[in-house]
């Protein structure tokens, strides 16, 4: 039932300021109001004077003001709410002669509703959005809405996952009909909608829907297979457990319960890692759901095999490529009787850097379906313990195993051993770092002695 509780505190102040205008609250805010969900951002539709109304709100409430589209008279105000969080308030011109005509141009019935902001504050719902919300249905407002903007086909998948809605058969048919139009949309818009899907919830179900509806070729080069879905579902549940204060008893199966028991000590560290943003607004958490869908990085150039409609930064590509390659290394240990040595872990992170963290969990996701029965418990524990060694190196023994202190530099080698500048200095310093990890060398004197023995050929270094 609709009530005023979800409104942000600034709502009434904004309404008081724009009272002289004929203003309607539209879009997702009205939907969330009916669902009783908190409202963070506001969208207002006006027949005229959108830019003056937005400018007034910005000036009076100390917000930032932007004209997004001069031709369509669309403006945005960015404010800080009562929790000092950023709040976006958009002002758009009617797309049509009145509010009902405007609502007819919107994507789905659940967002084709408006709330008059006058004293009556009545809901305008010409397409049955309220009833569709009650029935848990997602319906295109009109067939033309998907034809006009095929990106709405991707948005349908996101909304269905986000709100637990069933896409109606006729809307599915329309998505299949107009989905190919996604190829005519800017890659940046596709990427941004994809990352909203990656933010969850129900990423695995969403990607399964993309495949069923024939949309995955417009986002990824390869099809979304059953194995992909299994890996995505594993990561989805795993991250839910790590990102919330669950104990292992809350895991849905014994394998995840054991994982939390073995690796749960890194919960806080992993939370920080997943929230990291290689690019502002796009997180490691979101990238982790792209990685399983890409080719393995062992012998292929992932980037060249992925369509250009996924424009990521160089840093994001580096993380994806390195994490896939790192997962292959971890998988080799999972199939071997050998445990990773500190030197192996040093070399692992030297090559893959922090992407090696994601590599550990991608490896677990890829083999998780092989360890479903309790008869596989011992094997799963063995793999988890090997993975724990990699995480221990990064989060607990970084100074010993990953980044040992610098004992000598290139100038020291030139003066101590009369070595000319060149590649050999770098090679000797790397041998010293490995010896610090493997042999526990911890002082300048020990470092000089080690390199003396190495230069003279009296010792051998590990392969």
Short mmCIF file of C-alpha atoms in Angstrom, two decimals:
data_model
loop_
_atom_site.label_atom_id
_atom_site.label_comp_id
_atom_site.label_asym_id
_atom_site.label_seq_id
_atom_site.Cartn_x
_atom_site.Cartn_y
_atom_site.Cartn_z
CA UNK A 1 0.00 0.00 0.00
CA UNK A 2 1.24 3.44 -0.93
CA UNK A 3 2.37 5.78 1.82
CA UNK A 4 4.64 8.77 2.25
CA UNK A 5 7.26 7.10 4.43
CA UNK A 6 9.64 6.14 1.61
CA UNK A 7 10.06 9.76 0.50
CA UNK A 8 13.40 11.42 1.24
CA UNK A 9 13.23 14.35 3.65
CA UNK A 10 14.02 16.79 0.83
CA UNK A 11 10.88 15.81 -1.08
CA UNK A 12 8.55 18.21 0.73
CA UNK A 13 11.03 21.07 0.35
CA UNK A 14 11.25 20.45 -3.38
CA UNK A 15 7.46 20.24 -3.72
CA UNK A 16 7.02 23.52 -1.84
CA UNK A 17 9.47 25.22 -4.19
CA UNK A 18 7.91 23.96 -7.43
CA UNK A 19 4.28 24.25 -6.29
CA UNK A 20 3.57 27.06 -8.83
CA UNK A 21 4.41 24.62 -11.64
CA UNK A 22 2.21 21.77 -12.87
CA UNK A 23 4.48 18.97 -11.73
CA UNK A 24 4.15 15.17 -11.63
CA UNK A 25 6.39 12.66 -9.93
CA UNK A 26 7.03 9.88 -12.47
CA UNK A 27 9.06 6.76 -13.17
CA UNK A 28 10.75 4.48 -10.68
CA UNK A 29 9.96 6.70 -7.70
CA UNK A 30 6.21 6.06 -8.11
CA UNK A 31 6.85 2.34 -8.52
CA UNK A 32 8.98 2.22 -5.38
CA UNK A 33 6.35 4.21 -3.52
CA UNK A 34 3.80 1.49 -4.25
CA UNK A 35 6.29 -1.19 -3.20
CA UNK A 36 7.03 0.63 0.05
CA UNK A 37 10.71 0.85 -0.84
CA UNK A 38 12.89 3.84 0.08
CA UNK A 39 13.14 6.43 -2.67
CA UNK A 40 16.58 7.83 -3.37
CA UNK A 41 16.20 9.73 -6.63
CA UNK A 42 13.27 11.73 -8.00
CA UNK A 43 11.97 12.29 -11.53
CA UNK A 44 9.52 15.08 -12.26
CA UNK A 45 7.63 15.68 -15.51
CA UNK A 46 6.32 19.13 -16.43
CA UNK A 47 4.43 20.53 -19.44
CA UNK A 48 6.68 23.63 -19.57
CA UNK A 49 9.48 25.41 -17.71
CA UNK A 50 11.54 22.37 -16.71
CA UNK A 51 14.83 24.23 -16.73
CA UNK A 52 13.60 27.22 -14.65
CA UNK A 53 12.02 24.81 -12.13
CA UNK A 54 15.24 22.82 -11.82
CA UNK A 55 17.32 25.97 -11.51
CA UNK A 56 15.05 27.22 -8.72
CA UNK A 57 15.46 23.98 -6.75
CA UNK A 58 19.24 24.01 -7.19
CA UNK A 59 19.55 27.64 -6.12
CA UNK A 60 17.30 27.35 -3.09
CA UNK A 61 18.63 24.02 -1.80
CA UNK A 62 22.30 24.49 -2.66
CA UNK A 63 22.46 21.80 -5.32
CA UNK A 64 24.44 21.41 -8.52
CA UNK A 65 22.47 22.19 -11.69
CA UNK A 66 22.97 20.64 -15.14
CA UNK A 67 21.09 20.87 -18.42
CA UNK A 68 21.21 17.30 -19.77
CA UNK A 69 19.39 17.86 -23.06
CA UNK A 70 18.66 21.43 -24.18
CA UNK A 71 16.41 20.30 -27.07
CA UNK A 72 14.23 18.13 -24.84
CA UNK A 73 14.52 20.63 -21.99
CA UNK A 74 15.82 18.03 -19.56
CA UNK A 75 17.71 19.16 -16.46
CA UNK A 76 19.23 17.52 -13.38
CA UNK A 77 19.84 18.76 -9.87
CA UNK A 78 22.24 16.92 -7.56
CA UNK A 79 21.60 17.36 -3.85
CA UNK A 80 22.81 15.81 -0.60
CA UNK A 81 20.12 14.03 1.42
CA UNK A 82 19.80 13.82 5.20
CA UNK A 83 22.43 11.03 5.25
CA UNK A 84 24.85 13.11 3.16
CA UNK A 85 24.27 10.78 0.22
CA UNK A 86 24.04 12.07 -3.33
CA UNK A 87 20.46 12.45 -4.56
CA UNK A 88 19.58 13.11 -8.20
CA UNK A 89 16.44 15.03 -9.13
CA UNK A 90 15.56 15.08 -12.83
CA UNK A 91 13.14 17.44 -14.55
CA UNK A 92 11.80 16.41 -17.98
CA UNK A 93 9.35 17.93 -20.43
CA UNK A 94 6.16 16.04 -21.27
CA UNK A 95 6.63 13.72 -24.25
CA UNK A 96 3.15 14.40 -25.57
CA UNK A 97 0.31 16.81 -25.03
CA UNK A 98 -0.37 15.85 -21.40
CA UNK A 99 0.79 13.53 -18.62
CA UNK A 100 -1.20 10.54 -19.93
CA UNK A 101 0.39 10.88 -23.35
CA UNK A 102 3.79 11.20 -21.68
CA UNK A 103 3.26 7.99 -19.71
CA UNK A 104 2.43 6.19 -22.95
CA UNK A 105 5.98 6.78 -24.18
CA UNK A 106 7.58 5.05 -21.18
CA UNK A 107 8.99 1.54 -21.12
CA UNK A 108 6.92 -0.67 -18.80
CA UNK A 109 3.59 -0.33 -17.06
CA UNK A 110 5.21 -0.40 -13.63
CA UNK A 111 7.08 2.80 -14.48
CA UNK A 112 4.27 4.36 -16.55
CA UNK A 113 2.60 5.87 -13.51
CA UNK A 114 2.59 9.40 -12.17
CA UNK A 115 1.76 11.08 -8.89
CA UNK A 116 0.31 14.56 -9.00
CA UNK A 117 2.14 16.78 -6.52
CA UNK A 118 -0.78 19.07 -5.71
CA UNK A 119 -3.04 18.83 -2.64
CA UNK A 120 -4.88 15.77 -3.99
CA UNK A 121 -1.69 13.85 -4.80
CA UNK A 122 -3.62 11.33 -6.88
CA UNK A 123 -2.01 8.49 -8.81
CA UNK A 124 -2.38 8.48 -12.58
CA UNK A 125 -2.13 4.92 -13.86
CA UNK A 126 -3.59 4.57 -17.36
CA UNK A 127 -1.78 1.31 -18.18
CA UNK A 128 -2.46 -0.76 -15.06
CA UNK A 129 0.98 -0.56 -13.50
CA UNK A 130 -0.33 -0.85 -9.94
CA UNK A 131 -2.15 -4.08 -10.74
CA UNK A 132 0.88 -5.48 -12.56
CA UNK A 133 2.99 -4.78 -9.48
CA UNK A 134 0.46 -6.62 -7.32
CA UNK A 135 0.42 -9.54 -9.74
CA UNK A 136 4.21 -9.63 -10.10
CA UNK A 137 4.13 -9.01 -13.85
CA UNK A 138 6.37 -7.07 -16.20
CA UNK A 139 4.55 -5.74 -19.25
CA UNK A 140 5.72 -3.35 -21.96
CA UNK A 141 3.61 -0.21 -21.91
CA UNK A 142 3.16 -0.51 -25.67
CA UNK A 143 4.92 -2.52 -28.34
CA UNK A 144 6.26 0.74 -29.70
CA UNK A 145 8.12 1.41 -26.44
CA UNK A 146 10.58 -1.42 -27.17
CA UNK A 147 10.81 -0.53 -30.85
CA UNK A 148 11.67 3.07 -29.98
CA UNK A 149 14.49 2.08 -27.62
CA UNK A 150 15.67 -1.56 -27.83
CA UNK A 151 17.87 -1.04 -24.77
CA UNK A 152 14.62 -1.44 -22.86
CA UNK A 153 14.86 -5.14 -23.73
CA UNK A 154 17.90 -5.38 -21.43
CA UNK A 155 16.13 -3.24 -18.86
CA UNK A 156 13.25 -5.74 -18.84
CA UNK A 157 15.63 -8.47 -17.70
CA UNK A 158 17.07 -6.24 -14.98
CA UNK A 159 13.67 -5.17 -13.64
CA UNK A 160 12.37 -8.74 -13.64
CA UNK A 161 15.37 -9.87 -11.59
CA UNK A 162 15.37 -6.83 -9.32
CA UNK A 163 11.71 -7.02 -8.36
CA UNK A 164 11.00 -10.71 -8.84
CA UNK A 165 8.62 -10.14 -11.76
CA UNK A 166 7.46 -12.51 -14.50
CA UNK A 167 7.84 -11.13 -18.01
CA UNK A 168 4.57 -11.63 -19.87
CA UNK A 169 4.68 -13.86 -22.98
CA UNK A 170 3.66 -11.02 -25.30
CA UNK A 171 6.43 -8.84 -23.87
CA UNK A 172 8.92 -11.68 -24.35
CA UNK A 173 7.84 -11.90 -28.00
CA UNK A 174 8.37 -8.16 -28.39
CA UNK A 175 11.83 -8.44 -26.82
CA UNK A 176 12.78 -11.16 -29.30
CA UNK A 177 11.38 -9.05 -32.13
CA UNK A 178 13.19 -5.82 -31.29
CA UNK A 179 16.25 -7.08 -29.38
CA UNK A 180 18.51 -6.99 -32.42
CA UNK A 181 18.06 -3.23 -32.42
CA UNK A 182 20.50 -3.16 -29.51
CA UNK A 183 23.28 -3.21 -32.10
CA UNK A 184 22.29 0.32 -33.09
CA UNK A 185 22.65 1.65 -29.55
CA UNK A 186 25.81 3.28 -28.26
CA UNK A 187 28.16 0.77 -26.60
CA UNK A 188 28.33 2.95 -23.50
CA UNK A 189 24.56 2.74 -22.92
CA UNK A 190 24.67 -1.04 -23.33
CA UNK A 191 27.57 -1.30 -20.90
CA UNK A 192 25.86 0.89 -18.31
CA UNK A 193 22.65 -1.16 -18.44
CA UNK A 194 24.68 -4.36 -18.23
CA UNK A 195 26.46 -3.12 -15.11
CA UNK A 196 23.09 -2.43 -13.50
CA UNK A 197 22.28 -6.11 -14.10
CA UNK A 198 25.68 -7.08 -12.69
CA UNK A 199 24.89 -5.15 -9.52
CA UNK A 200 22.16 -7.66 -8.82
CA UNK A 201 20.18 -9.22 -7.48
CA UNK A 202 19.79 -12.60 -9.22
CA UNK A 203 22.61 -12.21 -11.71
CA UNK A 204 22.54 -15.88 -12.72
CA UNK A 205 18.81 -15.79 -13.48
CA UNK A 206 19.25 -12.53 -15.38
CA UNK A 207 21.96 -13.96 -17.64
CA UNK A 208 19.90 -17.07 -18.20
CA UNK A 209 17.04 -14.81 -19.29
CA UNK A 210 19.37 -12.90 -21.63
CA UNK A 211 20.22 -16.20 -23.31
CA UNK A 212 16.62 -17.44 -23.50
CA UNK A 213 15.41 -14.13 -24.94
CA UNK A 214 18.18 -14.10 -27.55
CA UNK A 215 19.91 -11.02 -26.14
CA UNK A 216 23.25 -12.45 -25.03
CA UNK A 217 24.88 -12.21 -28.51
CA UNK A 218 24.44 -8.45 -28.33
CA UNK A 219 26.34 -8.29 -25.04
CA UNK A 220 28.79 -11.22 -25.23
CA UNK A 221 30.47 -13.02 -28.09
CA UNK A 222 29.71 -16.46 -26.72
CA UNK A 223 26.45 -18.00 -25.66
CA UNK A 224 25.62 -18.25 -21.99
CA UNK A 225 25.93 -21.97 -21.22
CA UNK A 226 24.62 -24.06 -18.34
CA UNK A 227 28.16 -24.13 -16.90
CA UNK A 228 28.29 -20.34 -17.00
CA UNK A 229 25.01 -20.17 -15.11
CA UNK A 230 26.30 -22.60 -12.46
CA UNK A 231 29.42 -20.49 -11.93
CA UNK A 232 27.42 -17.27 -11.78
CA UNK A 233 25.00 -18.79 -9.28
CA UNK A 234 27.92 -19.93 -7.12
CA UNK A 235 29.47 -16.45 -7.11
CA UNK A 236 26.09 -14.84 -6.48
CA UNK A 237 25.45 -16.89 -3.37
CA UNK A 238 29.08 -16.73 -2.24
CA UNK A 239 29.23 -12.93 -2.41
CA UNK A 240 25.89 -12.69 -0.63
CA UNK A 241 27.37 -14.69 2.23
CA UNK A 242 30.61 -12.73 2.35
CA UNK A 243 29.04 -9.30 1.98
CA UNK A 244 26.60 -9.87 4.83
CA UNK A 245 27.24 -10.95 8.38
CA UNK A 246 26.25 -14.58 7.85
CA UNK A 247 27.85 -17.57 9.48
CA UNK A 248 28.49 -20.81 7.66
CA UNK A 249 25.19 -22.25 8.91
CA UNK A 250 23.30 -19.80 6.69
CA UNK A 251 24.84 -21.23 3.51
CA UNK A 252 22.41 -23.13 1.31
CA UNK A 253 24.63 -26.23 1.02
CA UNK A 254 27.49 -27.91 2.81
CA UNK A 255 30.11 -26.93 0.22
CA UNK A 256 29.44 -23.21 0.70
CA UNK A 257 29.24 -23.74 4.44
CA UNK A 258 32.71 -25.30 4.43
CA UNK A 259 33.99 -22.49 2.24
CA UNK A 260 32.77 -19.86 4.68
CA UNK A 261 34.25 -21.86 7.56
CA UNK A 262 37.65 -22.13 5.84
CA UNK A 263 37.83 -18.66 4.26
CA UNK A 264 35.46 -16.60 6.40
CA UNK A 265 38.37 -14.99 8.25
CA UNK A 266 38.89 -12.85 5.15
CA UNK A 267 35.31 -11.55 5.08
CA UNK A 268 36.24 -7.93 5.84
CA UNK A 269 39.19 -7.93 3.45
CA UNK A 270 37.08 -9.42 0.68
CA UNK A 271 34.31 -6.90 1.23
CA UNK A 272 36.81 -4.08 0.75
CA UNK A 273 38.22 -5.76 -2.34
CA UNK A 274 34.82 -6.30 -3.99
CA UNK A 275 33.79 -2.70 -3.35
CA UNK A 276 36.90 -1.40 -5.11
CA UNK A 277 36.22 0.70 -8.23
CA UNK A 278 38.71 0.37 -11.10
CA UNK A 279 36.52 3.02 -12.76
CA UNK A 280 34.25 5.31 -10.72
CA UNK A 281 30.84 3.67 -10.43
CA UNK A 282 31.96 0.22 -11.63
CA UNK A 283 33.14 -2.27 -9.01
CA UNK A 284 35.22 -5.44 -8.77
CA UNK A 285 32.01 -7.11 -7.56
CA UNK A 286 30.32 -6.35 -10.88
CA UNK A 287 33.35 -7.39 -12.93
CA UNK A 288 33.46 -10.74 -11.15
CA UNK A 289 30.21 -11.72 -12.90
CA UNK A 290 31.65 -10.92 -16.34
CA UNK A 291 34.76 -13.06 -15.87
CA UNK A 292 33.08 -16.51 -15.98
CA UNK A 293 31.46 -15.62 -19.31
CA UNK A 294 34.75 -14.93 -21.06
CA UNK A 295 37.16 -17.35 -22.69
CA UNK A 296 39.86 -18.71 -20.42
CA UNK A 297 42.93 -16.50 -20.52
CA UNK A 298 45.47 -19.29 -20.83
CA UNK A 299 46.06 -19.26 -24.58
CA UNK A 300 43.66 -16.66 -25.93
CA UNK A 301 43.37 -12.91 -26.02
CA UNK A 302 40.15 -12.41 -24.11
CA UNK A 303 39.80 -8.82 -25.18
CA UNK A 304 39.99 -9.57 -28.91
CA UNK A 305 37.36 -12.30 -28.62
CA UNK A 306 34.83 -10.06 -26.91
CA UNK A 307 32.60 -7.72 -28.91
CA UNK A 308 33.37 -4.04 -28.97
CA UNK A 309 29.92 -3.36 -27.54
CA UNK A 310 31.44 -3.89 -24.11
CA UNK A 311 33.69 -0.83 -23.75
CA UNK A 312 35.68 -1.26 -20.57
CA UNK A 313 38.73 0.63 -19.39
CA UNK A 314 42.19 -0.83 -19.90
CA UNK A 315 42.39 -1.44 -16.16
CA UNK A 316 39.12 -3.40 -16.18
CA UNK A 317 40.32 -5.53 -19.08
CA UNK A 318 43.60 -6.15 -17.30
CA UNK A 319 41.72 -7.34 -14.20
CA UNK A 320 39.51 -9.66 -16.25
CA UNK A 321 42.36 -11.13 -18.28
CA UNK A 322 44.67 -11.57 -15.30
CA UNK A 323 41.95 -13.07 -13.11
CA UNK A 324 41.08 -15.66 -15.76
CA UNK A 325 44.75 -16.57 -16.16
CA UNK A 326 45.19 -16.68 -12.40
CA UNK A 327 42.22 -19.03 -12.07
CA UNK A 328 43.97 -21.46 -14.41
CA UNK A 329 46.99 -21.50 -12.11
CA UNK A 330 44.84 -22.15 -9.04
CA UNK A 331 43.03 -24.94 -10.90
CA UNK A 332 46.35 -26.62 -11.63
CA UNK A 333 47.02 -26.77 -7.90
CA UNK A 334 43.51 -28.08 -7.26
CA UNK A 335 44.33 -31.06 -9.49
CA UNK A 336 47.80 -31.59 -8.03
CA UNK A 337 48.96 -33.22 -4.81
CA UNK A 338 51.38 -30.32 -4.28
CA UNK A 339 50.51 -27.40 -2.05
CA UNK A 340 51.53 -23.90 -3.12
CA UNK A 341 54.80 -22.81 -1.51
CA UNK A 342 55.38 -19.23 -0.34
CA UNK A 343 57.60 -18.80 -3.41
CA UNK A 344 54.78 -20.01 -5.67
CA UNK A 345 52.42 -17.53 -4.05
CA UNK A 346 54.97 -14.72 -4.48
CA UNK A 347 55.30 -15.50 -8.17
CA UNK A 348 51.52 -15.78 -8.54
CA UNK A 349 50.88 -12.27 -7.24
CA UNK A 350 53.94 -10.85 -8.96
CA UNK A 351 52.29 -11.82 -12.24
CA UNK A 352 48.60 -11.27 -11.48
CA UNK A 353 48.67 -8.65 -8.72
CA UNK A 354 45.35 -8.16 -6.90
CA UNK A 355 43.48 -9.85 -9.76
CA UNK A 356 44.85 -13.04 -8.25
CA UNK A 357 42.25 -12.68 -5.50
CA UNK A 358 39.44 -12.91 -8.02
CA UNK A 359 41.30 -15.76 -9.69
CA UNK A 360 41.02 -17.84 -6.50
CA UNK A 361 37.24 -17.50 -6.41
CA UNK A 362 36.80 -17.99 -10.16
CA UNK A 363 38.67 -21.26 -9.81
CA UNK A 364 36.39 -22.34 -6.98
CA UNK A 365 33.33 -21.40 -9.02
CA UNK A 366 34.51 -23.42 -12.01
CA UNK A 367 34.90 -26.65 -10.00
CA UNK A 368 32.13 -26.14 -7.44
CA UNK A 369 29.62 -28.25 -9.38
CA UNK A 370 32.00 -31.22 -9.15
CA UNK A 371 31.73 -31.25 -5.36
CA UNK A 372 28.02 -31.55 -4.66
CA UNK A 373 27.74 -34.80 -2.73
CA UNK A 374 29.06 -35.35 0.78
CA UNK A 375 31.37 -38.05 -0.62
CA UNK A 376 33.40 -35.22 -2.15
CA UNK A 377 33.85 -33.38 1.13
CA UNK A 378 37.51 -34.30 1.64
CA UNK A 379 38.43 -33.19 -1.88
CA UNK A 380 36.60 -29.89 -1.44
CA UNK A 381 38.38 -29.24 1.85
CA UNK A 382 41.74 -29.89 0.17
CA UNK A 383 40.98 -27.35 -2.56
CA UNK A 384 39.77 -24.80 -0.03
CA UNK A 385 42.95 -25.16 2.00
CA UNK A 386 45.07 -24.54 -1.10
CA UNK A 387 42.99 -21.49 -1.94
CA UNK A 388 43.35 -20.28 1.62
CA UNK A 389 47.13 -20.31 1.17
CA UNK A 390 46.82 -17.86 -1.73
CA UNK A 391 44.55 -15.57 0.28
CA UNK A 392 46.74 -15.87 3.36
CA UNK A 393 49.70 -14.65 1.33
CA UNK A 394 47.88 -11.51 0.18
CA UNK A 395 46.02 -10.58 3.34
CA UNK A 396 48.12 -11.98 6.19
CA UNK A 397 51.70 -12.44 5.01
CA UNK A 398 52.08 -9.76 2.39
CA UNK A 399 55.29 -8.40 3.92
CA UNK A 400 56.87 -11.86 3.98
CA UNK A 401 55.48 -13.51 0.83
CA UNK A 402 54.35 -10.79 -1.57
CA UNK A 403 56.24 -7.55 -0.94
CA UNK A 404 59.32 -8.26 1.20
CA UNK A 405 61.25 -5.18 2.33
CA UNK A 406 63.89 -3.77 0.00
CA UNK A 407 67.34 -4.73 1.32
CA UNK A 408 69.46 -3.68 -1.66
CA UNK A 409 68.86 -1.57 -4.74
CA UNK A 410 70.50 -1.24 -8.14
CA UNK A 411 73.07 1.28 -6.93
CA UNK A 412 74.10 -1.13 -4.15
CA UNK A 413 74.69 -3.90 -6.67
CA UNK A 414 76.80 -1.67 -8.88
CA UNK A 415 79.01 -0.64 -5.95
CA UNK A 416 79.19 -4.02 -4.17
CA UNK A 417 79.72 -6.21 -7.24
CA UNK A 418 81.01 -3.77 -9.87
CA UNK A 419 78.09 -4.62 -12.14
CA UNK A 420 77.30 -2.24 -14.98
CA UNK A 421 73.73 -0.95 -15.38
CA UNK A 422 71.61 -3.37 -17.39
CA UNK A 423 69.13 -6.27 -17.25
CA UNK A 424 71.39 -8.34 -15.00
CA UNK A 425 70.80 -5.96 -12.08
CA UNK A 426 67.04 -6.47 -12.33
CA UNK A 427 67.50 -10.23 -12.54
CA UNK A 428 69.71 -10.31 -9.43
CA UNK A 429 67.32 -8.11 -7.45
CA UNK A 430 64.45 -10.41 -8.39
CA UNK A 431 66.49 -13.43 -7.26
CA UNK A 432 67.09 -11.63 -3.96
CA UNK A 433 63.36 -10.97 -3.47
CA UNK A 434 62.61 -14.62 -4.12
CA UNK A 435 65.31 -15.62 -1.65
CA UNK A 436 63.75 -13.34 0.96
CA UNK A 437 60.49 -15.25 0.53
CA UNK A 438 61.99 -18.73 0.25
CA UNK A 439 65.05 -18.55 2.52
CA UNK A 440 63.94 -15.92 5.02
CA UNK A 441 66.75 -13.48 4.22
CA UNK A 442 65.98 -10.42 6.30
CA UNK A 443 69.12 -8.27 6.66
CA UNK A 444 71.42 -6.34 4.37
CA UNK A 445 74.35 -8.57 5.32
CA UNK A 446 72.44 -11.73 4.47
CA UNK A 447 71.38 -10.17 1.17
CA UNK A 448 74.97 -9.29 0.22
CA UNK A 449 76.15 -12.79 1.13
CA UNK A 450 73.36 -14.43 -0.88
CA UNK A 451 74.13 -12.39 -3.99
CA UNK A 452 77.86 -13.01 -3.56
CA UNK A 453 77.23 -16.75 -3.52
CA UNK A 454 74.86 -16.44 -6.46
CA UNK A 455 77.29 -14.42 -8.57
CA UNK A 456 80.09 -16.86 -7.76
CA UNK A 457 77.85 -19.78 -8.70
CA UNK A 458 78.02 -21.53 -5.34
CA UNK A 459 74.23 -21.69 -4.92
CA UNK A 460 71.28 -22.47 -7.18
CA UNK A 461 67.93 -20.75 -7.17
CA UNK A 462 64.57 -22.48 -7.18
CA UNK A 463 62.60 -23.08 -10.34
#
